[in-house]
Amino acid sequence: MALETLLASPFAPPPPQRPQRRALVLMGGGARTAYQVGVLRGLGRLLGEAAFPFHLILGTSAGALNGTYLASVAHHGTRAFEHLGAFWSQLRSHQVYQLNALRLGRPNLLTAGLTLMRQVRRHRALLDTLPLVQTLHRHLDLPAVSRALEDGTLDALAVTASSYTSGEHWTFFQSADPTCTPWRRPGRRAEAQLIGVEHLMASAAIPFLFPAVPLWVDGHKEYFGDGSMRQLSPLSGAIHLGARQILVIGVGQPQRAGLTRTAAHSDEPSAGTIAGHALASVFHDTLQADVEQAQRVSRTLAQLPPAVAALLPYRPVDVLCLQPSVSLDELALKHVHELPAATRDTLAGLGALETRRSAAGSTAALASYVLFEPGFVHALMQLGEADAHHHAHALRAFFAASTDRTVP
């Protein structure tokens, strides 16, 4: 996180009173974000029947889909997490994307290449995402999002996307609260817009897999891709919108690097292994570093003399971060047989489903982003619930903090 997000000039005038806000930040990762659903279901069971516990929701990529769905059912309070779980439980890959693979004998690199070349020619990407557009239109109640914002159930909903046109990282937010205002930082922009399906498709447009999506910004059209790209400060949007507490749920796995320590280094990586590694790099967010810096700066702010702290327009931010406790690559490897036949054959042709020891670290990495099938989804949700239970003490302490909505 850039220090200017938390610190301002000591000569700045005392800030006006503003609402205290608790934010939910959901990172990206394709099908892997079903893990977030499990964490939230676990959280809901810890909190019991209660009002919706967040004032701000910010999402990136598939995390933006989760966040917007939650905003549409926020009037159900903590039961909203169960509604999100029910949505994921009935989701299938064919409701997210379509891939028509060539069938020319056993899967191989040639047939996979021809399949992908044909897909790119037809859809400007490797996958046809029209099914996801249709799924979102069927299941998302966007007017309910507006009602939640207007009646104060939520203060703001925000989604992020990366502009292929300008190279800037954008946060699009919707709010009825006049204290939620746009901002601009080097390489980062924010603009108030009515969040629609097109914003979600842009935020979730995984590079190469999903086509770029046009959005209008500053009175002109730009093309956008996955919000995980160039996301240097994942927490900055929440802080700009006034969050004093942030629960962030990622789907990264810092333990992934250790999966190949015993691998045979002489084996050349397959095209699928390289593709999986490239996608892991896209979704290898700077979350942990951002969290650590936010916590460090917040501790410094909290230790300032009250007279000095009163001159600053920002206050310490309480950040709690949850991420998977086990490798999602290894979890996906147990469920790759569930993939639609066309997807499985294409990935097999690319060598992305190899089980050689040297490929074990990333063999299912590529598949894990597109594996929207019940076995993998349920395994992810169970893992998320287990991790929420494991961190129950920290979660209870986080939500036990003061919820007075007005702070100086």
XYZ file of N, CA and C in Angstrom, residues 32 47 140 175 207 214:
18
model
N -11.315 -20.894 -7.956
C -10.719 -20.999 -6.625
C -11.429 -20.110 -5.599
N -21.230 -15.791 13.678
C -21.957 -14.587 14.068
C -23.409 -14.869 14.410
N -28.262 -12.562 -10.799
C -27.935 -11.342 -10.074
C -29.109 -10.369 -10.096
N -22.363 3.969 -4.850
C -22.724 4.351 -3.491
C -23.756 5.465 -3.521
N -6.715 -12.909 -18.355
C -6.000 -12.685 -19.618
C -5.816 -13.979 -20.413
N -15.149 -3.842 -23.097
C -15.109 -2.375 -23.171
C -15.945 -1.726 -22.069
